Amino acid sequence: MKLSSHLLAASVAAVATARAPVPKICGNGFLHPNSTAELTAMVNCTQSTAYQCLDQYNLRKDDFITLNSTDNATAVPVCTEAFYTFQVSDTSKFDESLVVPDLIKVDSVYVSGDWPTHLNATTVDFPDLVNVTGQINIQNADKVKSLKMPKLKVVEWSLHTDLSAEDGAEAPPISLTFPSLTTVGAGLWIVGNINAIELPALSDASLITIESTGDLDCEAFATKVVSATVRFRSSDQSKDAVVCSSNKGSAKKSLPSAGNDSASGPSFRANMLLVAIFVSCASLLV
């Protein structure tokens, strides 16, 4: 089978390299800091290019490695660039403020309390995050008053943010702005005491679901963002591209072209992928 240009280029570049595992602090691709010092060290892992290589059966290995130049050519299998997963589940070690600078591109981001204990963080800030090749998942975060990702442009899978409180409690009101976000591949789902959401650059999102206990103007919000859902197609699982509810009322919108004629097309698969992602995220918390 003919190699893609990306794989071929990686293979050629690796011909004269030596393999080495990533440093131990880098967790073999999984970054789970429990202190400010660990956070800084683990973010530094993402500043160096890591790879995953194919084994003798052309299956991708789990191991993250580095490829360093060497004088002696070494046979290296086809390798592709790999991206780290970043997870924080106990923000008490960060003085109730989780600020993660210099993290630019990762596979996925998980910020979640260790169920049934919720996060105690009031601030979550990823000031330099630009590209996520997987998903962003923030859950059990009912104390968060400020959530910032000012440079975030692309989330290739889903963006799921649950800031809701437990039954009988009330989460603090929050206004959310993602000024640079253009693409959320599988969809966007935000829950909490939301008073405003701004997505001025959004142009590509299959599904948008907002569940607010705050004063969000759902009609105005849905009208603004529905044009970004050009890939959405109605199905038995998802009838509307934008679904929003709040104390001020609810709204459901789809573009006129969002019919039922693409049940086997890419948008339908994206809808199903979003459902699968939410199920998998829930299983991580059990």
Tab-separated table of C-alpha atoms in Angstrom:
chain	number	residue	atom	x	y	z
A	1	MET	CA	0.000	0.000	0.000
A	2	LYS	CA	1.383	3.423	-0.888
A	3	LEU	CA	2.431	5.496	2.117
A	4	SER	CA	0.884	8.918	2.584
A	5	SER	CA	3.248	11.835	2.074
A	6	HIS	CA	3.120	12.548	5.808
A	7	LEU	CA	4.120	9.024	6.775
A	8	LEU	CA	6.735	8.848	4.038
A	9	ALA	CA	8.326	12.104	5.134
A	10	ALA	CA	8.436	10.927	8.737
A	11	SER	CA	9.932	7.633	7.618
A	12	VAL	CA	12.654	9.285	5.534
A	13	ALA	CA	13.497	11.706	8.344
A	14	ALA	CA	13.808	8.793	10.747
A	15	VAL	CA	16.265	6.757	8.670
A	16	ALA	CA	19.294	8.323	10.364
A	17	THR	CA	17.922	8.594	13.888
A	18	ALA	CA	18.137	6.751	17.162
A	19	ARG	CA	15.054	5.973	19.199
A	20	ALA	CA	14.754	6.816	22.890
A	21	PRO	CA	11.784	6.828	25.260
A	22	VAL	CA	10.463	10.205	26.331
A	23	PRO	CA	11.606	11.341	29.806
A	24	LYS	CA	9.842	9.644	32.708
A	25	ILE	CA	8.112	12.870	33.749
A	26	CYS	CA	6.380	12.865	30.357
A	27	GLY	CA	4.322	9.814	31.344
A	28	ASN	CA	4.565	8.052	28.004
A	29	GLY	CA	2.086	10.439	26.458
A	30	PHE	CA	-0.183	11.000	29.475
A	31	LEU	CA	0.416	14.155	31.534
A	32	HIS	CA	-1.290	14.172	34.954
A	33	PRO	CA	0.361	16.829	37.163
A	34	ASN	CA	-0.304	16.922	40.901
A	35	SER	CA	1.675	20.057	41.735
A	36	THR	CA	2.760	23.326	40.179
A	37	ALA	CA	6.289	21.976	39.729
A	38	GLU	CA	5.009	18.870	37.961
A	39	LEU	CA	2.723	20.970	35.794
A	40	THR	CA	5.615	23.082	34.531
A	41	ALA	CA	7.788	20.033	33.867
A	42	MET	CA	5.016	18.168	32.077
A	43	VAL	CA	4.074	21.118	29.893
A	44	ASN	CA	7.741	21.253	28.887
A	45	CYS	CA	7.308	17.725	27.522
A	46	THR	CA	5.028	19.113	24.835
A	47	GLN	CA	7.724	21.515	23.621
A	48	SER	CA	9.705	18.620	22.113
A	49	THR	CA	8.358	16.537	19.257
A	50	ALA	CA	7.365	13.012	20.252
A	51	TYR	CA	6.542	10.104	17.952
A	52	GLN	CA	4.663	6.836	17.893
A	53	CYS	CA	5.958	4.169	15.527
A	54	LEU	CA	4.502	1.171	13.771
A	55	ASP	CA	5.450	-2.329	14.840
A	56	GLN	CA	6.289	-5.232	12.527
A	57	TYR	CA	2.571	-5.725	11.866
A	58	ASN	CA	2.069	-2.064	10.904
A	59	LEU	CA	0.142	-1.379	14.109
A	60	ARG	CA	0.854	1.769	16.083
A	61	LYS	CA	2.696	1.206	19.354
A	62	ASP	CA	1.560	2.926	22.551
A	63	ASP	CA	5.084	4.059	23.411
A	64	PHE	CA	6.010	7.722	22.987
A	65	ILE	CA	9.587	8.118	21.776
A	66	THR	CA	12.024	10.769	20.646
A	67	LEU	CA	14.115	10.512	17.485
A	68	ASN	CA	17.577	11.988	17.883
A	69	SER	CA	20.144	12.484	15.110
A	70	THR	CA	23.018	10.033	15.129
A	71	ASP	CA	26.078	9.370	12.996
A	72	ASN	CA	25.156	5.734	12.467
A	73	ALA	CA	22.071	5.045	10.413
A	74	THR	CA	19.573	2.938	12.348
A	75	ALA	CA	16.620	1.118	10.870
A	76	VAL	CA	13.542	2.837	12.244
A	77	PRO	CA	9.966	1.892	11.295
A	78	VAL	CA	7.486	4.445	10.053
A	79	CYS	CA	6.791	6.974	12.800
A	80	THR	CA	4.285	9.797	13.071
A	81	GLU	CA	4.150	12.763	15.390
A	82	ALA	CA	2.234	12.080	18.601
A	83	PHE	CA	0.490	14.518	20.915
A	84	TYR	CA	0.103	14.349	24.672
A	85	THR	CA	-3.078	14.016	26.720
A	86	PHE	CA	-3.285	16.494	29.607
A	87	GLN	CA	-5.413	15.767	32.678
A	88	VAL	CA	-5.966	17.429	36.048
A	89	SER	CA	-8.343	15.884	38.572
A	90	ASP	CA	-7.312	17.608	41.832
A	91	THR	CA	-6.982	21.384	41.649
A	92	SER	CA	-6.458	21.779	45.422
A	93	LYS	CA	-2.732	21.549	44.654
A	94	PHE	CA	-2.962	24.678	42.483
A	95	ASP	CA	-4.420	27.138	45.042
A	96	GLU	CA	-7.877	26.948	43.463
A	97	SER	CA	-6.522	28.492	40.261
A	98	LEU	CA	-5.493	26.225	37.404
A	99	VAL	CA	-3.383	28.229	34.953
A	100	VAL	CA	-1.552	26.219	32.287
A	101	PRO	CA	0.741	28.436	30.167
A	102	ASP	CA	2.801	27.254	27.181
A	103	LEU	CA	0.539	24.301	26.378
A	104	ILE	CA	-0.077	24.856	22.666
A	105	LYS	CA	-1.061	21.602	20.946
A	106	VAL	CA	-2.231	18.389	22.610
A	107	ASP	CA	-4.312	15.341	21.890
A	108	SER	CA	-6.922	15.950	24.600
A	109	VAL	CA	-7.554	18.008	27.729
A	110	TYR	CA	-9.418	16.602	30.729
A	111	VAL	CA	-10.139	18.777	33.768
A	112	SER	CA	-12.445	16.973	36.142
A	113	GLY	CA	-13.042	16.372	39.804
A	114	ASP	CA	-12.344	12.928	41.170
A	115	TRP	CA	-15.997	11.870	41.376
A	116	PRO	CA	-17.898	12.291	43.657
A	117	THR	CA	-15.574	15.132	44.733
A	118	HIS	CA	-15.890	18.215	42.529
A	119	LEU	CA	-13.053	20.516	41.519
A	120	ASN	CA	-12.375	23.332	43.958
A	121	ALA	CA	-10.908	25.562	41.244
A	122	THR	CA	-12.578	28.907	40.620
A	123	THR	CA	-10.341	29.748	37.649
A	124	VAL	CA	-9.316	27.547	34.718
A	125	ASP	CA	-7.028	29.222	32.204
A	126	PHE	CA	-5.176	27.793	29.191
A	127	PRO	CA	-3.734	31.049	27.793
A	128	ASP	CA	-1.674	29.509	24.975
A	129	LEU	CA	-3.717	26.488	23.887
A	130	VAL	CA	-4.370	26.579	20.128
A	131	ASN	CA	-5.033	23.094	18.760
A	132	VAL	CA	-6.573	19.955	20.268
A	133	THR	CA	-6.501	16.887	18.026
A	134	GLY	CA	-8.938	15.014	20.281
A	135	GLN	CA	-11.366	16.517	22.778
A	136	ILE	CA	-11.699	18.975	25.646
A	137	ASN	CA	-13.682	17.695	28.599
A	138	ILE	CA	-14.308	19.742	31.759
A	139	GLN	CA	-16.636	18.196	34.338
A	140	ASN	CA	-17.503	18.272	38.056
A	141	ALA	CA	-16.444	21.923	38.045
A	142	ASP	CA	-19.271	23.741	39.811
A	143	LYS	CA	-17.045	26.387	41.470
A	144	VAL	CA	-15.524	27.732	38.254
A	145	LYS	CA	-16.187	31.456	37.813
A	146	SER	CA	-13.680	32.063	35.020
A	147	LEU	CA	-12.809	29.791	32.085
A	148	LYS	CA	-10.405	31.156	29.485
A	149	MET	CA	-8.917	29.697	26.315
A	150	PRO	CA	-8.295	32.879	24.323
A	151	LYS	CA	-6.140	31.363	21.546
A	152	LEU	CA	-7.993	28.080	21.060
A	153	LYS	CA	-8.756	27.623	17.356
A	154	VAL	CA	-9.431	23.952	16.633
A	155	VAL	CA	-10.894	21.046	18.590
A	156	GLU	CA	-11.014	18.149	16.165
A	157	TRP	CA	-13.463	16.050	18.211
A	158	SER	CA	-15.677	17.645	20.856
A	159	LEU	CA	-15.707	20.399	23.447
A	160	HIS	CA	-17.694	19.351	26.520
A	161	THR	CA	-17.864	21.733	29.481
A	162	ASP	CA	-20.086	20.885	32.458
A	163	LEU	CA	-20.043	23.599	35.127
A	164	SER	CA	-23.373	22.605	36.664
A	165	ALA	CA	-23.915	22.137	40.399
A	166	GLU	CA	-25.258	19.112	42.207
A	167	ASP	CA	-28.964	18.900	42.988
A	168	GLY	CA	-29.978	21.545	45.512
A	169	ALA	CA	-26.878	23.679	44.916
A	170	GLU	CA	-26.226	26.555	42.549
A	171	ALA	CA	-23.126	27.091	40.460
A	172	PRO	CA	-21.737	30.634	40.181
A	173	PRO	CA	-22.872	32.604	37.134
A	174	ILE	CA	-20.377	32.724	34.304
A	175	SER	CA	-19.976	34.305	30.888
A	176	LEU	CA	-17.897	32.368	28.363
A	177	THR	CA	-15.923	33.671	25.410
A	178	PHE	CA	-13.917	31.625	22.920
A	179	PRO	CA	-12.693	34.467	20.687
A	180	SER	CA	-10.488	32.407	18.350
A	181	LEU	CA	-12.384	29.108	18.134
A	182	THR	CA	-13.198	28.253	14.517
A	183	THR	CA	-13.742	24.471	14.500
A	184	VAL	CA	-15.260	21.860	16.797
A	185	GLY	CA	-15.364	18.691	14.733
A	186	ALA	CA	-17.947	16.526	16.469
A	187	GLY	CA	-19.750	19.212	18.430
A	188	LEU	CA	-19.936	21.550	21.379
A	189	TRP	CA	-21.846	20.931	24.622
A	190	ILE	CA	-21.856	23.437	27.506
A	191	VAL	CA	-23.799	23.089	30.761
A	192	GLY	CA	-23.935	25.454	33.747
A	193	ASN	CA	-25.157	28.776	35.102
A	194	ILE	CA	-24.364	30.483	31.812
A	195	ASN	CA	-25.348	34.116	31.262
A	196	ALA	CA	-23.549	34.656	27.955
A	197	ILE	CA	-21.543	32.723	25.369
A	198	GLU	CA	-19.524	34.370	22.622
A	199	LEU	CA	-18.167	32.337	19.686
A	200	PRO	CA	-17.363	35.095	17.176
A	201	ALA	CA	-15.006	33.054	14.973
A	202	LEU	CA	-16.871	29.738	14.941
A	203	SER	CA	-17.459	28.452	11.415
A	204	ASP	CA	-17.533	24.656	11.686
A	205	ALA	CA	-19.410	22.670	14.353
A	206	SER	CA	-21.767	19.787	13.677
A	207	LEU	CA	-23.807	20.134	16.865
A	208	ILE	CA	-24.172	22.848	19.501
A	209	THR	CA	-26.003	22.094	22.747
A	210	ILE	CA	-26.309	24.567	25.629
A	211	GLU	CA	-28.071	23.811	28.920
A	212	SER	CA	-28.061	26.904	31.121
A	213	THR	CA	-29.650	27.634	34.488
A	214	GLY	CA	-28.685	31.280	33.991
A	215	ASP	CA	-30.022	34.161	31.930
A	216	LEU	CA	-28.577	33.283	28.531
A	217	ASP	CA	-30.606	34.665	25.636
A	218	CYS	CA	-30.982	31.396	23.742
A	219	GLU	CA	-32.810	32.873	20.781
A	220	ALA	CA	-30.084	35.429	20.121
A	221	PHE	CA	-27.307	32.898	20.716
A	222	ALA	CA	-28.792	30.232	18.446
A	223	THR	CA	-29.387	32.761	15.685
A	224	LYS	CA	-25.722	33.816	15.800
A	225	VAL	CA	-24.161	30.352	15.717
A	226	VAL	CA	-26.495	28.311	13.516
A	227	SER	CA	-24.569	29.349	10.392
A	228	ALA	CA	-21.560	27.393	11.733
A	229	THR	CA	-23.449	24.085	11.567
A	230	VAL	CA	-23.245	23.619	7.799
A	231	ARG	CA	-22.215	19.941	8.150
A	232	PHE	CA	-25.154	19.013	10.377
A	233	ARG	CA	-27.812	16.685	8.998
A	234	SER	CA	-30.929	15.788	10.947
A	235	SER	CA	-31.183	12.192	12.145
A	236	ASP	CA	-33.165	10.130	14.631
A	237	GLN	CA	-30.476	10.924	17.205
A	238	SER	CA	-30.275	14.656	16.521
A	239	LYS	CA	-33.140	16.653	15.077
A	240	ASP	CA	-31.685	20.144	15.509
A	241	ALA	CA	-28.209	21.571	14.970
A	242	VAL	CA	-28.452	24.105	17.806
A	243	VAL	CA	-30.358	23.324	20.994
A	244	CYS	CA	-30.336	25.889	23.808
A	245	SER	CA	-32.282	26.210	27.056
A	246	SER	CA	-32.030	28.723	29.916
A	247	ASN	CA	-34.098	30.660	32.453
A	248	LYS	CA	-35.062	33.022	29.646
A	249	GLY	CA	-36.463	30.314	27.406
A	250	SER	CA	-35.297	27.861	24.795
A	251	ALA	CA	-34.441	27.789	21.113
A	252	LYS	CA	-33.816	25.131	18.482
A	253	LYS	CA	-32.423	25.939	15.073
A	254	SER	CA	-31.067	24.268	11.953
A	255	LEU	CA	-30.070	25.543	8.555
A	256	PRO	CA	-32.682	24.943	5.823
A	257	SER	CA	-30.415	22.346	4.191
A	258	ALA	CA	-30.275	20.174	7.335
A	259	GLY	CA	-32.513	17.405	6.017
A	260	ASN	CA	-32.669	13.662	6.488
A	261	ASP	CA	-30.983	12.731	3.191
A	262	SER	CA	-27.476	12.120	4.543
A	263	ALA	CA	-27.921	9.404	7.126
A	264	SER	CA	-24.771	7.690	5.915
A	265	GLY	CA	-22.753	10.845	5.307
A	266	PRO	CA	-20.010	12.506	7.327
A	267	SER	CA	-22.325	14.709	9.365
A	268	PHE	CA	-24.335	11.731	10.574
A	269	ARG	CA	-21.114	10.002	11.561
A	270	ALA	CA	-20.052	13.136	13.425
A	271	ASN	CA	-23.353	13.144	15.320
A	272	MET	CA	-22.861	9.516	16.319
A	273	LEU	CA	-19.232	10.185	17.219
A	274	LEU	CA	-20.321	12.949	19.579
A	275	VAL	CA	-22.696	10.577	21.356
A	276	ALA	CA	-19.934	7.982	21.666
A	277	ILE	CA	-17.507	10.576	23.040
A	278	PHE	CA	-19.944	11.690	25.731
A	279	VAL	CA	-20.512	8.078	26.765
A	280	SER	CA	-16.767	7.440	26.942
A	281	CYS	CA	-16.224	10.610	28.975
A	282	ALA	CA	-18.891	9.548	31.456
A	283	SER	CA	-17.205	6.172	31.845
A	284	LEU	CA	-13.953	7.913	32.848
A	285	LEU	CA	-15.700	9.355	35.887
A	286	VAL	CA	-17.184	6.082	37.174
